[in-house]
Coordinates of C-alpha atoms and ligand atoms in Angstrom, one line a residue:
M4 CA 11.6 -16.5 -1.4
R5 CA 10.6 -14.1 0.8
V6 CA 7.7 -11.4 0.1
L7 CA 7.3 -8.3 2.2
S8 CA 5.0 -5.0 2.4
G9 CA 3.9 -2.5 4.2
I10 CA 0.7 -0.3 4.7
Q11 CA 0.7 3.0 6.3
P12 CA -2.4 3.4 8.5
T13 CA -3.3 7.0 7.2
G14 CA -7.2 6.7 6.6
K15 CA -9.6 5.1 4.6
I16 CA -8.5 2.8 1.8
H17 CA -9.3 3.7 -1.5
W18 CA -9.8 2.3 -5.1
G19 CA -6.5 3.2 -6.2
N20 CA -4.8 1.9 -3.1
Y21 CA -6.4 -1.4 -3.7
F22 CA -6.2 -1.9 -7.5
G23 CA -2.4 -0.1 -7.6
A24 CA -1.0 -1.8 -4.4
I25 CA -2.8 -3.8 -1.7
R26 CA -4.5 -6.4 -4.3
Q27 CA -0.9 -7.5 -5.5
Y28 CA 0.2 -7.8 -2.0
I29 CA -2.5 -9.8 -0.9
E30 CA -2.0 -12.0 -4.4
L31 CA 1.4 -12.7 -3.1
Q32 CA 0.8 -14.4 0.0
N33 CA 1.0 -17.8 -0.8
H34 CA 4.7 -17.5 -0.9
P35 CA 5.8 -19.4 1.8
A36 CA 7.1 -16.8 5.0
A37 CA 5.4 -13.8 3.5
L38 CA 5.4 -10.9 5.7
Y39 CA 2.9 -8.0 5.8
F40 CA 2.9 -5.0 8.3
I41 CA 0.9 -1.8 9.3
A42 CA 3.5 1.0 9.2
D43 CA 2.4 2.9 12.3
L44 CA 5.8 4.4 12.7
H45 CA 5.8 5.8 9.2
A46 CA 2.2 7.1 9.9
L47 CA 3.7 9.5 12.9
T48 CA 5.3 11.4 10.3
T49 CA 1.6 12.9 9.2
V50 CA -1.0 11.7 11.9
R51 CA -0.5 13.2 15.2
N52 CA -3.6 12.3 17.1
P53 CA -3.1 9.2 19.5
A54 CA -6.5 8.0 19.2
D55 CA -6.8 8.4 15.6
L56 CA -3.6 6.5 15.2
Q57 CA -4.6 3.8 17.1
A58 CA -8.0 3.4 15.4
N59 CA -6.3 3.7 12.0
V60 CA -4.2 0.7 12.9
T61 CA -7.2 -1.3 14.0
N62 CA -9.1 -0.3 10.6
A63 CA -6.4 -1.2 8.6
A64 CA -5.7 -4.9 9.8
L65 CA -9.4 -4.9 9.5
D66 CA -9.3 -3.7 6.1
L67 CA -6.5 -6.5 4.8
L68 CA -7.9 -9.2 6.6
A69 CA -11.6 -8.7 5.0
L70 CA -9.9 -8.2 1.7
G71 CA -8.5 -11.7 2.0
L72 CA -5.0 -11.8 3.6
D73 CA -5.0 -15.2 5.4
P74 CA -3.2 -15.2 8.7
A75 CA -2.6 -18.8 8.1
K76 CA -0.7 -18.3 5.1
A77 CA 1.1 -14.8 6.2
T78 CA 2.4 -13.1 8.8
L79 CA 0.8 -9.6 9.8
Y80 CA 1.8 -7.5 12.3
V81 CA 2.2 -3.8 13.7
Q82 CA 5.6 -2.2 12.6
S83 CA 5.9 -0.9 16.2
D84 CA 5.7 -4.5 17.7
V85 CA 8.8 -5.3 16.5
P86 CA 11.1 -2.5 18.0
E87 CA 14.2 -4.1 16.4
V88 CA 13.3 -2.2 13.3
T89 CA 14.1 1.2 15.3
E90 CA 17.7 -0.2 16.0
L91 CA 18.6 -1.1 12.2
T92 CA 17.3 2.2 11.2
W93 CA 19.8 3.7 13.3
L94 CA 22.7 1.5 11.7
L95 CA 21.7 2.2 8.2
M96 CA 21.2 5.9 9.0
T97 CA 25.2 6.0 9.8
V98 CA 25.7 4.5 6.3
T99 CA 23.1 6.3 4.5
Q100 CA 24.4 9.2 2.0
M101 CA 22.6 12.7 2.4
H102 CA 22.2 13.3 -1.3
L103 CA 19.9 10.0 -1.9
L104 CA 17.4 11.3 0.9
E105 CA 17.7 14.7 -0.6
K106 CA 16.1 13.5 -4.0
C107 CA 13.3 11.4 -2.5
H108 CA 9.8 12.7 -3.8
A109 CA 7.8 13.3 -0.2
Y110 CA 10.5 15.4 1.3
K111 CA 11.4 17.0 -1.9
D112 CA 7.8 17.9 -2.9
K113 CA 7.3 19.4 0.5
K114 CA 10.5 21.3 -0.1
A115 CA 9.6 22.6 -3.4
K116 CA 6.2 23.9 -1.8
G117 CA 8.2 25.7 1.0
I118 CA 6.7 23.7 3.6
A119 CA 9.5 22.8 6.7
A120 CA 9.9 19.0 6.8
D121 CA 10.6 17.1 10.0
A122 CA 14.1 14.8 10.1
G123 CA 11.4 12.1 10.5
L124 CA 10.0 12.8 6.7
F125 CA 13.3 13.3 5.7
T126 CA 14.4 9.8 6.9
Y127 CA 11.5 8.0 6.2
P128 CA 13.3 6.0 3.5
V129 CA 15.6 4.8 5.9
L130 CA 13.3 3.4 8.3
M131 CA 11.6 1.5 5.1
A132 CA 14.9 0.4 4.1
A133 CA 15.3 -1.3 7.9
D134 CA 11.6 -2.4 7.7
I135 CA 12.6 -4.6 4.3
L136 CA 16.3 -5.4 5.2
L137 CA 15.2 -6.7 8.7
Y138 CA 13.7 -9.7 7.1
D139 CA 15.9 -10.8 4.4
S140 CA 13.2 -10.0 1.8
N141 CA 13.6 -10.7 -1.7
L142 CA 10.5 -9.1 -3.2
V143 CA 8.4 -6.1 -1.9
P144 CA 5.2 -5.5 -4.1
V145 CA 4.2 -1.5 -4.0
G146 CA 2.6 1.1 -5.6
Q147 CA 4.3 3.0 -8.2
D148 CA 5.5 5.8 -6.3
Q149 CA 7.3 3.6 -3.8
I150 CA 9.7 2.2 -6.4
Q151 CA 12.3 5.0 -5.4
H152 CA 12.3 3.8 -1.7
I153 CA 13.1 0.3 -2.8
E154 CA 16.1 1.8 -4.9
V155 CA 17.4 3.5 -1.8
T156 CA 16.9 0.2 0.4
R157 CA 19.2 -1.5 -2.2
D158 CA 22.0 1.1 -2.1
V159 CA 21.7 1.6 1.5
G160 CA 22.3 -2.1 2.1
Q161 CA 24.5 -2.6 -0.5
R162 CA 26.6 0.1 1.0
F163 CA 26.4 -1.3 4.6
N164 CA 27.8 -4.9 2.9
T165 CA 30.7 -3.1 1.4
I166 CA 31.5 -1.2 4.2
Y167 CA 31.8 -4.2 6.6
E168 CA 32.9 -6.4 3.9
K169 CA 29.9 -9.1 4.5
E170 CA 26.9 -10.0 3.1
V171 CA 24.8 -8.9 6.0
F172 CA 21.9 -7.7 3.9
V173 CA 19.7 -9.5 1.2
L174 CA 19.1 -6.9 -1.6
P175 CA 15.2 -6.8 -2.6
E176 CA 13.6 -6.3 -6.0
P177 CA 10.6 -3.9 -6.2
Y178 CA 7.1 -5.8 -8.0
V179 CA 4.9 -3.1 -9.5
V180 CA 1.9 -4.0 -12.2
Q181 CA 2.6 -0.8 -14.1
S182 CA -0.8 -0.7 -16.1
L183 CA -2.3 -0.1 -12.7
A184 CA -0.1 2.9 -11.7
K185 CA -2.6 5.5 -12.0
V186 CA -6.1 4.6 -11.2
P187 CA -8.3 7.9 -11.8
G188 CA -10.7 9.7 -9.1
L189 CA -13.9 11.2 -9.6
D190 CA -12.5 14.0 -11.4
G191 CA -10.5 11.8 -13.9
E192 CA -7.1 13.0 -12.3
K193 CA -4.9 10.3 -10.1
M194 CA -7.4 9.0 -7.5
S195 CA -5.7 10.4 -4.0
K196 CA -6.8 11.2 -0.5
S197 CA -4.9 15.0 -1.1
Y198 CA -7.0 15.5 -4.6
N199 CA -10.7 14.6 -2.6
N200 CA -11.4 12.8 -5.6
T201 CA -11.4 8.9 -4.0
I202 CA -14.0 6.2 -4.1
E203 CA -13.3 4.4 -0.9
V204 CA -13.3 0.4 -0.9
F205 CA -15.8 0.0 2.4
M206 CA -18.7 2.0 1.8
E207 CA -22.7 1.7 2.5
P208 CA -24.0 0.9 -0.9
K209 CA -26.2 4.1 -0.9
Q210 CA -23.2 6.2 -0.6
L211 CA -21.1 4.1 -2.9
R212 CA -24.1 4.7 -5.5
R213 CA -23.8 8.6 -5.0
K214 CA -20.1 8.8 -5.5
I215 CA -20.0 6.8 -8.6
M216 CA -22.7 8.6 -10.1
S217 CA -21.1 11.7 -9.6
I218 CA -17.9 10.7 -11.8
K219 CA -17.1 13.6 -14.2
T220 CA -18.0 12.6 -17.7
D221 CA -18.3 14.8 -20.8
S222 CA -21.4 16.5 -21.9
K223 CA -22.4 13.7 -24.8
G224 CA -26.1 13.3 -24.6
M225 CA -27.8 9.7 -24.7
E226 CA -27.9 9.0 -28.5
E227 CA -24.2 10.2 -29.4
V228 CA -21.4 7.7 -29.9
K229 CA -19.2 7.7 -27.2
D230 CA -15.2 6.5 -26.7
P231 CA -14.6 4.1 -23.9
E232 CA -10.9 4.7 -24.0
T233 CA -11.0 8.5 -22.5
C234 CA -13.9 8.0 -20.2
S235 CA -12.8 7.3 -16.5
V236 CA -16.1 5.0 -15.9
F237 CA -15.0 2.8 -18.3
T238 CA -11.1 2.9 -17.2
L239 CA -12.5 2.1 -13.5
Y240 CA -15.1 -0.5 -14.8
K241 CA -11.9 -2.5 -16.7
L242 CA -10.4 -2.7 -13.0
F243 CA -13.4 -5.4 -12.3
A244 CA -14.6 -6.8 -15.4
N245 CA -13.3 -9.5 -17.3
E246 CA -12.5 -9.1 -21.2
E247 CA -15.9 -10.3 -22.3
Q248 CA -17.6 -7.7 -19.9
Q249 CA -15.1 -5.0 -21.0
A250 CA -15.8 -5.5 -24.9
A251 CA -19.5 -5.7 -24.5
L252 CA -19.6 -2.0 -22.5
A253 CA -17.1 -0.7 -24.8
E254 CA -19.5 -1.9 -27.7
K255 CA -22.3 0.3 -26.2
Y256 CA -20.4 3.0 -25.9
R257 CA -19.4 2.9 -29.4
A258 CA -22.9 2.3 -30.7
G259 CA -24.3 5.3 -29.4
G260 CA -28.0 5.2 -27.5
M261 CA -26.5 4.5 -24.1
G262 CA -26.1 7.5 -21.5
Y263 CA -23.6 7.5 -18.9
G264 CA -25.8 6.6 -16.3
E265 CA -26.0 3.4 -17.6
A266 CA -22.2 2.4 -17.7
K267 CA -22.2 4.1 -14.0
Q268 CA -24.7 1.3 -13.2
A269 CA -22.5 -1.2 -14.7
L270 CA -19.5 0.1 -12.6
Y271 CA -21.8 0.2 -9.3
D272 CA -22.9 -3.1 -10.3
S273 CA -19.3 -4.9 -10.3
A274 CA -18.0 -2.9 -7.7
M275 CA -20.9 -4.1 -5.3
E276 CA -20.0 -7.8 -6.6
A277 CA -16.6 -7.4 -6.2
F278 CA -16.5 -5.7 -2.5
G279 CA -19.9 -6.6 -1.3
P280 CA -18.5 -9.8 0.4
A281 CA -15.4 -8.1 1.9
F282 CA -17.6 -5.4 3.1
D283 CA -19.8 -7.9 5.1
R284 CA -16.7 -9.7 6.5
R285 CA -15.1 -6.2 7.6
K286 CA -18.2 -5.8 9.5
Q287 CA -18.3 -9.2 11.1
L288 CA -14.7 -9.0 12.3
A289 CA -15.0 -5.5 13.7
E290 CA -17.3 -7.1 16.1
D291 CA -14.4 -9.3 17.3
P292 CA -11.7 -7.4 18.4
D293 CA -10.1 -10.3 20.2
T294 CA -9.7 -12.2 17.2
V295 CA -8.0 -9.5 15.7
R296 CA -5.6 -8.6 18.6
D297 CA -4.8 -12.0 18.8
I298 CA -3.7 -12.2 15.0
L299 CA -1.4 -8.9 15.2
K300 CA 0.2 -10.3 18.5
E301 CA 1.1 -13.8 16.9
G302 CA 2.4 -11.7 13.9
A303 CA 4.5 -9.8 15.9
R304 CA 5.8 -12.9 17.7
K305 CA 6.9 -14.4 14.5
A306 CA 8.3 -11.3 12.9
R307 CA 10.7 -10.7 15.7
E308 CA 12.3 -13.9 15.7
K309 CA 13.2 -13.2 12.1
A310 CA 14.2 -9.7 13.2
Q311 CA 16.3 -10.6 16.1
E312 CA 18.3 -12.8 13.8
V313 CA 19.2 -10.4 11.3
L314 CA 19.5 -7.5 13.5
Q315 CA 22.3 -9.5 15.2
R316 CA 24.0 -9.9 12.1
A317 CA 24.0 -6.2 11.8
R318 CA 25.4 -5.5 15.1
D319 CA 27.9 -8.4 14.7
A320 CA 29.2 -7.0 11.6
C321 CA 30.0 -3.3 12.9
G322 CA 31.1 -4.1 16.2
L323 CA 28.4 -3.6 18.5
G324 CA 27.8 -5.6 21.8
G325 CA 30.3 -8.9 21.8
R326 CA 30.9 -8.5 25.6
Ligands
ADP419 P1 -3.2 8.7 -1.5 O1 -2.6 9.2 -2.6 O2 -4.2 8.5 -1.3 O3 -2.4 9.5 -0.1 P2 -1.1 6.9 -0.6 O4 0.1 7.7 -1.0 O5 -1.3 6.4 0.9 O6 -2.4 7.3 -1.2 O7 -0.8 5.3 -1.4 C1 -0.6 4.1 -0.7 C2 -0.3 3.2 -2.1 O8 -1.5 3.1 -2.7 C3 0.9 3.6 -2.7 O9 1.5 2.4 -3.1 C4 0.6 4.1 -3.8 O10 1.3 3.9 -4.9 C5 -1.0 3.4 -3.9 N1 -1.9 4.2 -4.8 C6 -2.2 5.4 -4.2 N2 -3.2 6.0 -5.4 C7 -3.0 5.1 -6.3 C8 -3.7 5.3 -7.6 N3 -4.6 6.4 -8.0 N4 -3.5 4.4 -8.8 C9 -2.7 3.6 -8.2 N5 -2.1 3.4 -7.0 C10 -2.5 4.0 -6.1
LIG420 N1 5.8 3.6 2.2 C1 4.9 2.7 1.9 C2 3.5 3.4 1.2 O1 3.4 4.8 1.7 C3 4.6 1.9 3.2 C4 6.0 1.1 3.5 C5 6.4 1.2 4.7 C6 6.4 0.1 3.0 N2 7.3 0.5 4.8 C7 7.6 -0.5 3.9 C8 5.8 -0.6 2.2 C9 8.3 -1.4 3.4 C10 6.8 -1.6 1.5 C11 8.0 -2.2 2.2 O2 2.9 3.0 0.7

């Protein structure tokens, strides 16, 4: 079974990205022939500064490697290093029905706000379908908001197979952990870059502490009984803590006599414990750009082998080349 997933290099990753998506990707890397890529072609729909894009790609590679993606187990590459994906995008575009793309949320949301969309944003899900179909992927770990794109991928792959009367493409399944679909941010709303309420995965300890101390809570005083279930600090703590630790902190909430400062300190300690080693690894890796470059180069070489095989199948099916 082939696992594949991609991450857009659009800036610093936050706890929502990690718990909602990246952690699941990395957990699945033990499947043989797992593939992970940095979706720089997708990022072109939002990042329009070349130096920023390049820096973002390097940073995304450092993030994934520091968080445990192991190039000895899984292949890591940059999307644009496998140019076959853009050719497959065109082949798929010719069988993609407009109405499928018109209901996709990134485009629909922009249109609803009266913002003009580029053809790149409109056809974004077709590039994503090509990412997935190009490698005969079976299982695609994603955050909840990406399920719609996997459905488009299945529709488009199926339509190509039907039109050309051949099983050219393998149809993938999404893999989502529903309970992690909405990690709250500093203000209690869904954590997101666009809401300015994020806690980044990689932060200097002082900065992390300051952010955690700024999480919004109700105004209950120290002695008052508190409800862990409605408190963002507790919801975030659950991401890091085992059941025993969760029960112990919940008990303190319910008993009264604990201020929110203490709960925030517990959250800070567990976040430091979880991400501290990755933070140090990332620093070390950042000082060794050649190693990272070699990993991505070797990843692209391996990915291209498979990509060329599948693209050839698709070209043959629709009657391209063959002279
Ligand atoms: P942002 O909303 O900050 O721009 P992205 O849209 O780039 O984040 O998200 C990248 C991935 O991280 C997606 O797969 C998405 O589902 C996941 N993700 C983002 N924010 C959260 C969150 N608050 N809770 C759970 N998953 C999230
Ligand atoms: N669209 C995905 C996101 O924003 C990133 C992505 C691009 C992707 N291509 C993919 C994820 C293929 C899984 C498979 O998170």
